[in-house]
Coordinates of C-alpha atoms and ligand atoms in Angstrom, one line a residue:
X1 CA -9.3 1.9 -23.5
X2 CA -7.5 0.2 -20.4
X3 CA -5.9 0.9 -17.2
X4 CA -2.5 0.4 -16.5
X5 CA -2.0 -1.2 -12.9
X6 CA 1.9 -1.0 -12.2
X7 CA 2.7 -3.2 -9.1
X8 CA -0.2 -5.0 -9.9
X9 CA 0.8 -8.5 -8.9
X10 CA 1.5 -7.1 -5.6
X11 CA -1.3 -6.9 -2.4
X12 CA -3.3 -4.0 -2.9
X13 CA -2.7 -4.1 -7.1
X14 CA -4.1 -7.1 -7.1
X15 CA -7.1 -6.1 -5.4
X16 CA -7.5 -3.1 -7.8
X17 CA -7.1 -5.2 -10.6
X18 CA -9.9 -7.3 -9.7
X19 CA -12.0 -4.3 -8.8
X20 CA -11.5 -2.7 -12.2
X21 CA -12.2 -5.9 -14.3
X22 CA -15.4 -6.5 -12.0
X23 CA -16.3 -2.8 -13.1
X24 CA -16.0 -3.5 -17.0
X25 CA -12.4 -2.4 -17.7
X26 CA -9.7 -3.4 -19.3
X27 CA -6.3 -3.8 -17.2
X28 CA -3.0 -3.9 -18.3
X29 CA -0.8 -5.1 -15.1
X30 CA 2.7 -4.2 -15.5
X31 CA 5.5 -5.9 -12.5
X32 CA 8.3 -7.5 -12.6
X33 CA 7.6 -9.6 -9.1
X34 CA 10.2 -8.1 -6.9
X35 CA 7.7 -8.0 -4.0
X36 CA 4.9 -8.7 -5.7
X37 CA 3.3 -12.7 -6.9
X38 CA 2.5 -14.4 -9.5
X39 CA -0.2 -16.3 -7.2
X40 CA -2.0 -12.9 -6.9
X41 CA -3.1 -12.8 -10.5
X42 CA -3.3 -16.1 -11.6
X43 CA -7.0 -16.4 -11.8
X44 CA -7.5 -13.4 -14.0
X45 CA -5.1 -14.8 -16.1
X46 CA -8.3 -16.3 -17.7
X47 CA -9.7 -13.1 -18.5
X48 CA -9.5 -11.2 -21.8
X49 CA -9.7 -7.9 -20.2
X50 CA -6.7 -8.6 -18.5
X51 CA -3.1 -8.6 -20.0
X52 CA 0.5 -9.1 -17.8
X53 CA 3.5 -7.6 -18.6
X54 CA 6.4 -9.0 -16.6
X55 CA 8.7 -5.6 -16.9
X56 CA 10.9 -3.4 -14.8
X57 CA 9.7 -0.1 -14.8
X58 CA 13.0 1.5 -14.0
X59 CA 14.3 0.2 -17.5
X60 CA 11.0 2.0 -19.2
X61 CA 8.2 1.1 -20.3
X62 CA 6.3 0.5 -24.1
X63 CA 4.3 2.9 -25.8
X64 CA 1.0 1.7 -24.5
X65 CA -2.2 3.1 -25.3
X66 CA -3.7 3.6 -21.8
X67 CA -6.3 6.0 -20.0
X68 CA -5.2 5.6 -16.6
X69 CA -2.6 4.7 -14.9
X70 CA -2.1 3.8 -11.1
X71 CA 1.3 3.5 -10.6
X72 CA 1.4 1.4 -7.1
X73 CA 5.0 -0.4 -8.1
X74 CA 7.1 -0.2 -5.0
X75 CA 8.6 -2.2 -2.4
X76 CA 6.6 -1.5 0.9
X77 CA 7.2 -3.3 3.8
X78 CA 10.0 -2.0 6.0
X79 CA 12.2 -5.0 5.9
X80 CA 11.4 -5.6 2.4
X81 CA 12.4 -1.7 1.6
X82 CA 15.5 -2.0 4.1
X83 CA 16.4 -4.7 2.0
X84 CA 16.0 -3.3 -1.5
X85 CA 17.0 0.4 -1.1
X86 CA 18.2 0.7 -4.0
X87 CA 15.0 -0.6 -6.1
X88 CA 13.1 1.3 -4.1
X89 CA 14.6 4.8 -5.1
X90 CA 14.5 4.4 -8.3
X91 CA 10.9 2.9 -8.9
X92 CA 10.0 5.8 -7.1
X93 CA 11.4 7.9 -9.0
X94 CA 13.0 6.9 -12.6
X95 CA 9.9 4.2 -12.4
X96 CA 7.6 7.5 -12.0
X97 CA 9.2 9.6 -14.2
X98 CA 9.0 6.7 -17.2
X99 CA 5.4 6.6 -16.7
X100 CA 4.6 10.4 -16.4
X101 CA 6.0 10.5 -20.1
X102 CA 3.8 7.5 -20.9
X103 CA 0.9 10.2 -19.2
X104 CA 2.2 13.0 -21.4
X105 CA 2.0 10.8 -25.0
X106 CA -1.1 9.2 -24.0
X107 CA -2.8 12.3 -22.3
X108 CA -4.0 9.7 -19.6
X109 CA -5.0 10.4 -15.8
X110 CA -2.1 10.0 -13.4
X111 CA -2.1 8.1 -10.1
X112 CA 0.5 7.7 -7.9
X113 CA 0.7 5.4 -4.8
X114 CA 2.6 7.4 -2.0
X115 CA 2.3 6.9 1.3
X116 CA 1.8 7.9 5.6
X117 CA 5.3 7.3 5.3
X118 CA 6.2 10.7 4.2
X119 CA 4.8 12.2 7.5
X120 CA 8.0 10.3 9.2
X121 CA 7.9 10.0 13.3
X122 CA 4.6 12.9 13.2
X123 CA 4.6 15.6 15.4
X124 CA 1.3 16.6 14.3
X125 CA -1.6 14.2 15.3
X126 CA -3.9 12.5 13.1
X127 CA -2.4 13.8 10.3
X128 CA -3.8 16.2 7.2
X129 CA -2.5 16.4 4.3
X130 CA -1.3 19.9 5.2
X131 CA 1.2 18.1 7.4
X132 CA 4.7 18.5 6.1
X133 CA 6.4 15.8 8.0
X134 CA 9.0 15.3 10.3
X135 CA 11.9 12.7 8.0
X136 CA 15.1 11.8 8.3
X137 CA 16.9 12.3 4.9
X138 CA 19.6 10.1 6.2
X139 CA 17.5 7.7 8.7
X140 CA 16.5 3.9 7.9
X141 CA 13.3 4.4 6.2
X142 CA 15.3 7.2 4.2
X143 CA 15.1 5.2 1.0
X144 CA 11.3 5.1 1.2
X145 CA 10.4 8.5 2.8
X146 CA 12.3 10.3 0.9
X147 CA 11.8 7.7 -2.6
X148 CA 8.2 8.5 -2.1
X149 CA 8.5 12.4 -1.5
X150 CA 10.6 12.5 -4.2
X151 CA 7.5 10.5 -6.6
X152 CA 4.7 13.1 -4.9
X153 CA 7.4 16.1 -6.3
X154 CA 7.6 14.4 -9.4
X155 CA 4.2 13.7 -9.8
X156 CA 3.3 17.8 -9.0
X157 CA 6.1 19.2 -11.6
X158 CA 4.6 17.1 -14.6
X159 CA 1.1 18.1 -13.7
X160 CA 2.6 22.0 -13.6
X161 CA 5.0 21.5 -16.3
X162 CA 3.0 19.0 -18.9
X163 CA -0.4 19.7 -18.0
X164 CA -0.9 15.9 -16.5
X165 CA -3.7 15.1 -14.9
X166 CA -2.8 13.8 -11.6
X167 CA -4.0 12.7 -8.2
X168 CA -1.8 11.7 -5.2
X169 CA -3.3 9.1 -2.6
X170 CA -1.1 9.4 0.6
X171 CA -1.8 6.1 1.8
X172 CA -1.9 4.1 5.3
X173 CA -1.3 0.8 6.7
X174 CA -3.7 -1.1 4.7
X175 CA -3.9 -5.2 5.2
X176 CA -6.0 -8.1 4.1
X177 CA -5.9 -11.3 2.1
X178 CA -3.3 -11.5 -1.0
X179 CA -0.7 -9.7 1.3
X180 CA 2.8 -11.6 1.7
X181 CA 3.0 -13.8 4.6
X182 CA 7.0 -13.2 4.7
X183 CA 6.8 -9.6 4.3
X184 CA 7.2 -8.8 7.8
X185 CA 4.4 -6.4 8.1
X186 CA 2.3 -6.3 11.7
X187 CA -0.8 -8.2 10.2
X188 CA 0.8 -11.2 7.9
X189 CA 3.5 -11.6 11.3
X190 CA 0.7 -11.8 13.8
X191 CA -1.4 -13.7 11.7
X192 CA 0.8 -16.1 10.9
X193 CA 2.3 -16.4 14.1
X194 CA -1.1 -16.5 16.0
X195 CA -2.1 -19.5 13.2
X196 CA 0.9 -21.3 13.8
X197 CA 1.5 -21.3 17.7
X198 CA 4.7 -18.7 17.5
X199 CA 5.3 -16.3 19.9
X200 CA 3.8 -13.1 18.6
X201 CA 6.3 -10.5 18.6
X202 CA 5.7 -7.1 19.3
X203 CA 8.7 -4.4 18.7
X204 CA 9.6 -1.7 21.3
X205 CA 7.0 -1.8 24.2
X206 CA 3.9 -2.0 21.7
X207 CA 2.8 1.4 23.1
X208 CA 3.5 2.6 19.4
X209 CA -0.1 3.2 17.3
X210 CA -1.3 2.5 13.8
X211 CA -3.9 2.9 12.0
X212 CA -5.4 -0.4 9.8
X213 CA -7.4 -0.2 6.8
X214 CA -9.0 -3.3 4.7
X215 CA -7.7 -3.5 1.4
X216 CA -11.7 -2.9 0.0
X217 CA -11.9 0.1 1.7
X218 CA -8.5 1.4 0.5
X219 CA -8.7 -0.1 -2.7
X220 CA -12.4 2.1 -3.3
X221 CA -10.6 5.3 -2.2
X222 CA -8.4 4.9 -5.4
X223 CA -10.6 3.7 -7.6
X224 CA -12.5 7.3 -6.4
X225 CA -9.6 9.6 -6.6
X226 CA -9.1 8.2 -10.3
X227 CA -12.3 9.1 -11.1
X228 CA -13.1 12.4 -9.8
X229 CA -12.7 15.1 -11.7
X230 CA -12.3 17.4 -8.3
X231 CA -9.3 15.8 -7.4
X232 CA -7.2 17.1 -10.2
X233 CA -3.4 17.9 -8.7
X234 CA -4.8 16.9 -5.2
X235 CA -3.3 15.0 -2.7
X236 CA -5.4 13.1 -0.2
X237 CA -4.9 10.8 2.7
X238 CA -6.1 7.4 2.3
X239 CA -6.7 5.3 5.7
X240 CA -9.1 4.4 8.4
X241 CA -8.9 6.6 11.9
X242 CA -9.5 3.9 13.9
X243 CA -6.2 3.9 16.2
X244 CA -4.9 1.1 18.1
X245 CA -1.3 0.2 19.9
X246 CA 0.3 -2.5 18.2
X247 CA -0.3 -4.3 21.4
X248 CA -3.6 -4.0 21.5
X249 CA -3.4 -5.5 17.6
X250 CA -1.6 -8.2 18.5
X251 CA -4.2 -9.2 21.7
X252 CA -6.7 -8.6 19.4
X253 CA -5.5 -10.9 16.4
X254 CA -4.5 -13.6 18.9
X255 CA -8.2 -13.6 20.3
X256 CA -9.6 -13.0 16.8
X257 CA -7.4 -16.4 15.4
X258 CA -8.6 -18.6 18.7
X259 CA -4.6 -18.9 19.5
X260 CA -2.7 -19.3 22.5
X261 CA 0.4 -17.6 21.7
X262 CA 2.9 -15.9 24.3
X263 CA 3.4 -12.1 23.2
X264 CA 7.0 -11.4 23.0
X265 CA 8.6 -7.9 22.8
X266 CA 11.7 -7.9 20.8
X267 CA 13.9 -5.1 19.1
X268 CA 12.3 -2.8 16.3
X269 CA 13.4 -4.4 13.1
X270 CA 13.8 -1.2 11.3
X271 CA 14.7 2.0 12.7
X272 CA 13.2 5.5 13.3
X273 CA 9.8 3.6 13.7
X274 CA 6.9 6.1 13.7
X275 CA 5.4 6.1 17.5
X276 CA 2.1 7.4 16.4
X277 CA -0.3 7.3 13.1
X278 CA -3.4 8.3 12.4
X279 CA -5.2 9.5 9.1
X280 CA -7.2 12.9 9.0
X281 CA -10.0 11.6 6.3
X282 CA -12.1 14.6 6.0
X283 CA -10.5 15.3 2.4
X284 CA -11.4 12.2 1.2
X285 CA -15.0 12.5 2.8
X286 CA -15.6 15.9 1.2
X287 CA -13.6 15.5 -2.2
X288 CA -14.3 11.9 -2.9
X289 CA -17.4 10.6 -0.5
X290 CA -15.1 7.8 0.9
X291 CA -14.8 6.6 4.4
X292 CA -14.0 3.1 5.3
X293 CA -16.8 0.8 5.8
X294 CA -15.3 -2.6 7.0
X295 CA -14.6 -3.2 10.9
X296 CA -11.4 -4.1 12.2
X297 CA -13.0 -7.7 13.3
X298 CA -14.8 -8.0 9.7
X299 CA -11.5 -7.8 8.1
X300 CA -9.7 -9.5 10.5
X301 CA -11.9 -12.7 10.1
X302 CA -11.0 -12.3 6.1
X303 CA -7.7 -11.9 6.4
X304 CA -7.2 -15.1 9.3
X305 CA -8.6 -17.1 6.8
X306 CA -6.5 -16.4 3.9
X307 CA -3.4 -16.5 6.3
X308 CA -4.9 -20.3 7.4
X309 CA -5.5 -21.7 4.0
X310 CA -2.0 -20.0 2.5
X311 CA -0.5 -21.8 5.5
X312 CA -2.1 -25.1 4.8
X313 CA -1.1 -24.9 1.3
X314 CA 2.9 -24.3 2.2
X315 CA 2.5 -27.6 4.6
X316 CA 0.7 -29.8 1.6
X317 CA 3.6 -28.5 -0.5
X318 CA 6.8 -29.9 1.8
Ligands
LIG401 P1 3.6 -4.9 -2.7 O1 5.0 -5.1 -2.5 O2 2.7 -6.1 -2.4 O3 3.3 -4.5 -4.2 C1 4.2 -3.7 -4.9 C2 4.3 -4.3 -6.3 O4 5.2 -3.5 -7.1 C3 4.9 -5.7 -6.3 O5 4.0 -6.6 -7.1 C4 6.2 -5.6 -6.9 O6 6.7 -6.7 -7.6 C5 6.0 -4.4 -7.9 N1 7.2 -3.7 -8.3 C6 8.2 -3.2 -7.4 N2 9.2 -2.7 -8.1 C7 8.9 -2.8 -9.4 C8 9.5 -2.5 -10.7 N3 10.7 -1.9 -10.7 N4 8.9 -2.7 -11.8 C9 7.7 -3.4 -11.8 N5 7.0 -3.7 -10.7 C10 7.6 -3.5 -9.5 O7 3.1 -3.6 -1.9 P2 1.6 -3.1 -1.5 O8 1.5 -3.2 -0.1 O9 0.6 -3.7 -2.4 O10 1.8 -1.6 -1.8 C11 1.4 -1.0 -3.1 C12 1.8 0.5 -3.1 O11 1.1 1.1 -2.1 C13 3.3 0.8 -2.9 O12 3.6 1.8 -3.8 C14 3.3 1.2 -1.5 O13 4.4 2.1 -1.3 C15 2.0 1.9 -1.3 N6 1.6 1.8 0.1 C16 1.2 0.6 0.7 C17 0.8 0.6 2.0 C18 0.3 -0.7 2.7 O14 0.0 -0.7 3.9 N7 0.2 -1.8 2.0 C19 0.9 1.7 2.8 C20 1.3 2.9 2.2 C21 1.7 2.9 0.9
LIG402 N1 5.5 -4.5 14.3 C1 5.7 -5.3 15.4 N2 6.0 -6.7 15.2 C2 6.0 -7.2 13.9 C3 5.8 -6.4 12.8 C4 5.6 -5.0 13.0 O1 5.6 -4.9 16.6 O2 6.3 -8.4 13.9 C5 5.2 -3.1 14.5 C6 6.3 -2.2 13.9 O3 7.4 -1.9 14.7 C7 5.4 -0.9 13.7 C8 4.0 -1.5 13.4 O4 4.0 -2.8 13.9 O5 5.4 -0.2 14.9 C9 3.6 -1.5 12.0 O6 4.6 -2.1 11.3 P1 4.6 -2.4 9.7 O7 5.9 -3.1 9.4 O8 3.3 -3.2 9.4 O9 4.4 -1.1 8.9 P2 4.9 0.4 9.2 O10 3.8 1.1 9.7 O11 6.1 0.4 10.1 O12 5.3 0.8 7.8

């Protein structure tokens, strides 16, 4: 029986998709490209354990027989959310709610994608999952905080009210290779701008802190919380502790990609951004084992390089 991967073609879907099909499964990847590309899962195109279905979940989706499903579909980059607001409520929620009922018929596991996000601007530092958050209902991240809060209730009622079997992975910033160079995220903006020469530019005074996590790591925490029976109705945090300022991540990518770009501090291009975030793991330790293995500069390195040869590829192309 397969997986269903929704948001699949996107960055960390496409990473689970490989990780599955490298385990022996069978993976059914349902997008519809709105953030996501077809570049990411081209070559498993090839193989027979894995099938695309280029659909919008907020129309519905088929009767498919399925065991699991990881529903990661969502925009989720702030500019890229900003952008689509309206896409992003109702993935999040009519999107979720089509493929609880495909749960229900199919009596498969449930896994839904939410994120740090619905912790807001924290007043509580690192955060547990205890945390209830501090969001704006109205604010400019409203369409994704509350979109994703709204998924997490969701999610909850059909595991009360249908018996569902699901499992909540609250997860933070996570970056590595397959990620969108234009998605105006901290890593693929640094990266690219430290590759290319541009001024690297850092919003507010950089004093702001996050949290990074390489897509392995992150992408092994879900592929745990799927398959432990403990974590039935949980919700855990997914995310590595390490905390940096963004400044400190953008003197550490320019030293890390051998540039000699200026640092530039510029406007916030989103508001309400969240001045500090940092993941309490110790649920995921005790529930699921999982703690995140790769270093910031192991990952870095990775990530650089799939920046330089996207880059390179985009200049043999004009
Ligand atoms: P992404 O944009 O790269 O991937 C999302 C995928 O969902 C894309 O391929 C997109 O085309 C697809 N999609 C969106 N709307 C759809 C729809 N209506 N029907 C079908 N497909 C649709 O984003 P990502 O960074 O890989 O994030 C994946 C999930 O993880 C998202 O739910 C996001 O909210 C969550 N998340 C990510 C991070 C992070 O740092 N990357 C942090 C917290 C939470
Ligand atoms: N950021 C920045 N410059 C950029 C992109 C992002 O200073 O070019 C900052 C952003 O303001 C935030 C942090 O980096 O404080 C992380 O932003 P990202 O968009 O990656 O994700 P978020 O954590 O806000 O969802």
């Amino acid at each position: 029986m397969a997986d269903l991967v929704a948001g699949g073609a996107g960055f960390i879907g496409s990473h689970l998709c490989q990780r599955l099909i490298d385990e022996g499964r069978t993976v059914i990847c349902v997008d519809n490209f709105l953030t996501g590309r077809r570049a990411n899962v081209k070559h498993l195109l090839s193989s027979p354990r894995f099938e695309l279905l280029d659909m919008d979940l907020i129309e519905g989706v088929p009767d498919i027989d399925v065991e699991r499903i990881y529903h990661l579909a969502s925009p989720a980059s702030p500019p890229g959310y900003a952008r689509l607001p309206i896409d992003t409520m109702r993935v999040n929620s009519e999107g979720t709610r089509h493929l609880l009922e495909l749960a229900v018929k199919t009596g498969s596991r449930f896994l839904y994608a939410s994120t740090s996000e619905v912790y807001g601007d924290p007043l509580e530092h690192p955060q547990r999952e205890s945390y209830r958050g501090n969001v704006s209902s109205t604010g400019p991240r409203s369409m994704y905080d509350e979109a994703k809060r709204f998924g997490e209730a969701m999610t909850i009622v059909y595991c009360h009210s249908h018996s569902v079997d699901v499992r909540i992975a609250r997860i933070f910033n996570t970056y590595g290779p397959q990620s969108d160079p234009n998605d105006g995220r901290l890593v693929p903006n640094f990266v690219v701008q430290a590759l290319t020469g541009r001024p690297i530019t850092v919003y507010g005074d950089g004093k702001q802190t996050r949290s990074l996590c390489f897509v392995s790591d992150l992408v092994d925490g879900l592929v745990r919380l799927m398959q432990s029976e403990a974590a039935a109705g949980e919700v855990v945090n997914l995310g590595n502790p390490a905390e940096r300022t963004v400044l400190e991540y953008a003197e550490i990518i320019r030293w890390s990609a051998g540039s000699n770009s200026e640092i530039v501090f510029g406007a916030y291009a989103v508001g309400d951004d969240p001045q500090r975030r940092c993941p309490d793991v110790t649920k995921a330790r005790d529930l699921l084992g999982w703690e995140p293995v790769v270093s910031l500069q192991h990952g870095l390195l990775q990530t650089i390089e799939y920046f330089r040869s996207e880059i390179a590829l985009q200049e043999c192309a004009v």
